[in-house]
XYZ file of N, CA and C in Angstrom:
198
model
N 0.822 -1.354 -0.055
C 0.356 0.068 0.138
C 0.740 1.220 -0.174
N 2.216 0.947 -0.601
C 2.730 2.129 -0.085
C 3.121 2.631 -1.356
N 2.842 2.323 -2.478
C 2.121 3.187 -4.070
C 1.486 3.919 -3.770
N 0.188 3.604 -2.861
C -1.451 4.649 -2.366
C -1.043 5.379 -1.804
N 0.130 5.573 -0.775
C 0.491 6.408 0.325
C 1.088 7.395 -0.295
N 1.806 6.852 -0.941
C 2.036 8.177 -2.039
C 1.523 9.008 -3.269
N 0.156 8.824 -3.365
C -0.080 9.544 -4.273
C -1.379 10.147 -3.727
N -1.675 9.687 -2.285
C -3.118 10.109 -1.906
C -3.567 10.886 -1.672
N -4.960 11.338 -2.711
C -5.533 12.247 -2.181
C -6.806 12.601 -1.656
N -7.218 13.567 -1.369
C -9.027 13.157 -0.764
C -9.557 13.102 -2.017
N -10.353 12.109 -2.040
C -11.778 11.483 -3.347
C -10.133 10.715 -4.159
N -9.667 9.875 -3.847
C -8.993 9.635 -5.046
C -9.043 8.130 -5.587
N -9.291 7.921 -6.020
C -9.953 6.390 -6.583
C -9.045 5.571 -7.401
N -8.895 4.276 -6.366
C -7.741 2.984 -6.748
C -8.704 2.059 -7.057
N -7.876 1.177 -8.582
C -8.267 0.604 -9.186
C -7.300 -0.834 -9.027
N -7.648 -1.662 -8.504
C -7.356 -3.383 -8.474
C -7.649 -4.200 -8.929
N -7.338 -4.815 -10.668
C -7.122 -5.429 -10.932
C -6.532 -6.996 -10.655
N -8.065 -7.832 -10.863
C -7.380 -9.063 -10.325
C -7.471 -9.356 -8.999
N -8.263 -8.969 -8.478
C -7.886 -8.204 -6.478
C -8.592 -9.252 -5.607
N -8.291 -10.537 -6.066
C -8.316 -11.873 -5.242
C -9.878 -11.844 -4.189
N -8.420 -12.252 -3.228
C -9.588 -11.728 -2.298
C -10.352 -10.269 -1.477
N -9.428 -8.801 -2.337
C -10.101 -8.643 -1.370
C -9.015 -7.149 -0.680
N -8.554 -7.769 -0.673
C -7.179 -7.038 0.606
C -6.945 -6.020 0.386
N -6.357 -5.419 -1.360
C -5.949 -4.080 -1.593
C -7.177 -3.261 -1.742
N -8.097 -2.876 -1.993
C -9.178 -3.037 -2.394
C -10.016 -2.526 -1.121
N -9.725 -3.511 0.198
C -10.490 -3.350 1.631
C -9.720 -2.004 1.971
N -8.156 -3.020 1.819
C -6.947 -2.119 2.857
C -7.545 -0.293 2.576
N -7.293 -0.314 1.050
C -7.332 1.209 0.070
C -8.702 1.780 0.567
N -9.545 1.646 1.093
C -11.102 2.116 1.464
C -11.073 2.221 2.331
N -10.142 1.567 3.265
C -10.708 1.918 5.001
C -9.299 3.311 5.386
N -8.782 3.297 3.918
C -7.333 4.796 4.419
C -7.785 5.924 3.796
N -8.937 5.671 3.133
C -10.570 6.565 2.405
C -10.665 6.432 1.391
N -9.594 5.994 0.432
C -9.780 5.643 -0.818
C -11.755 5.347 -1.717
N -11.882 5.795 -2.538
C -12.881 5.154 -3.111
C -12.586 4.009 -4.250
N -12.733 2.909 -3.866
C -11.747 1.394 -4.576
C -12.865 0.601 -4.910
N -11.983 0.711 -6.368
C -12.935 -0.932 -7.139
C -11.385 -1.539 -7.421
N -12.699 -3.275 -7.250
C -11.687 -4.071 -7.720
C -12.295 -5.107 -8.535
N -11.670 -5.904 -9.541
C -12.004 -6.480 -10.423
C -11.401 -8.302 -10.793
N -12.699 -9.013 -10.260
C -11.822 -10.250 -9.996
C -12.922 -11.001 -11.302
N -12.125 -12.433 -11.979
C -12.844 -12.969 -12.316
C -13.900 -14.197 -11.925
N -12.365 -14.529 -10.937
C -13.349 -15.905 -9.805
C -14.533 -15.476 -8.906
N -15.529 -16.202 -9.221
C -17.031 -15.956 -8.614
C -16.806 -15.717 -7.132
N -16.000 -16.941 -6.585
C -16.379 -17.164 -5.658
C -15.259 -16.395 -4.732
N -14.381 -15.612 -5.136
C -13.148 -15.015 -4.892
C -13.881 -13.680 -4.608
N -14.717 -13.293 -5.309
C -15.919 -12.217 -5.686
C -16.449 -11.896 -4.969
N -17.806 -13.449 -4.709
C -18.282 -13.308 -2.941
C -17.161 -13.182 -2.043
N -16.786 -13.692 -1.137
C -15.518 -13.590 -0.400
C -15.002 -12.224 -0.442
N -14.937 -11.441 -1.654
C -14.860 -10.070 -0.709
C -15.470 -9.486 -0.590
N -16.479 -9.294 -1.585
C -17.728 -8.422 -0.949
C -18.976 -8.207 0.542
N -18.170 -9.923 0.523
C -18.373 -10.151 2.441
C -17.835 -9.909 3.104
N -16.566 -9.894 2.883
C -15.071 -9.319 4.029
C -15.608 -7.777 3.651
N -15.846 -7.356 3.160
C -16.361 -5.730 3.075
C -17.701 -5.509 3.104
N -18.301 -5.781 3.937
C -19.437 -5.576 3.663
C -20.439 -5.647 5.934
N -18.712 -7.287 6.248
C -18.872 -7.465 7.916
C -17.602 -6.191 8.362
N -16.737 -6.302 7.097
C -16.239 -4.998 7.873
C -16.357 -3.373 8.057
N -17.985 -2.996 6.999
C -18.360 -1.816 6.824
C -17.961 -1.003 5.730
N -17.298 -1.248 5.491
C -16.558 -0.760 4.135
C -17.109 -1.058 2.092
N -18.481 -1.095 2.893
C -18.758 -1.756 0.734
C -19.506 -0.764 0.656
N -19.396 0.235 0.740
C -19.968 2.018 0.546
C -18.909 2.868 -0.258
N -17.153 2.086 0.421
C -16.148 2.451 -0.165
C -15.295 1.815 -1.338
N -15.532 0.643 -0.770
C -15.065 -0.666 -1.561
C -15.856 -1.589 -2.235
N -15.769 -1.530 -3.038
C -16.143 -2.153 -4.637
C -15.648 -2.817 -5.417
N -16.572 -4.476 -5.287
C -16.056 -6.071 -6.129
C -16.604 -6.062 -7.226
N -16.133 -6.052 -8.289
C -16.999 -6.496 -9.595
C -16.031 -7.752 -10.447
N -17.090 -8.226 -10.676
C -16.913 -9.495 -11.498
C -16.716 -9.244 -12.852
N -16.050 -9.853 -13.675
C -15.747 -9.575 -15.405
C -14.440 -9.150 -15.658
C-alpha cells in the first residue's frame, strides 16, 4: 500500500485488477479511497464482497466480476 500512500489525495480512486480476496481494495477503502476491484473468480468476488460488508466498507470498496 506504499504506492497508494504516495499518491493519496482526498477523494482519490484506486483500481485493483485481479483483486483476489479483496485485501488491497478493503485496505484502500479503510484509508479513505474509493476502491474498485475486478476479479474473474466468482468465489473470490463473493468472499471479497462479504469481507467488505462485514468490515463496514462496502460503500467505499466495490468488487466487480468480469
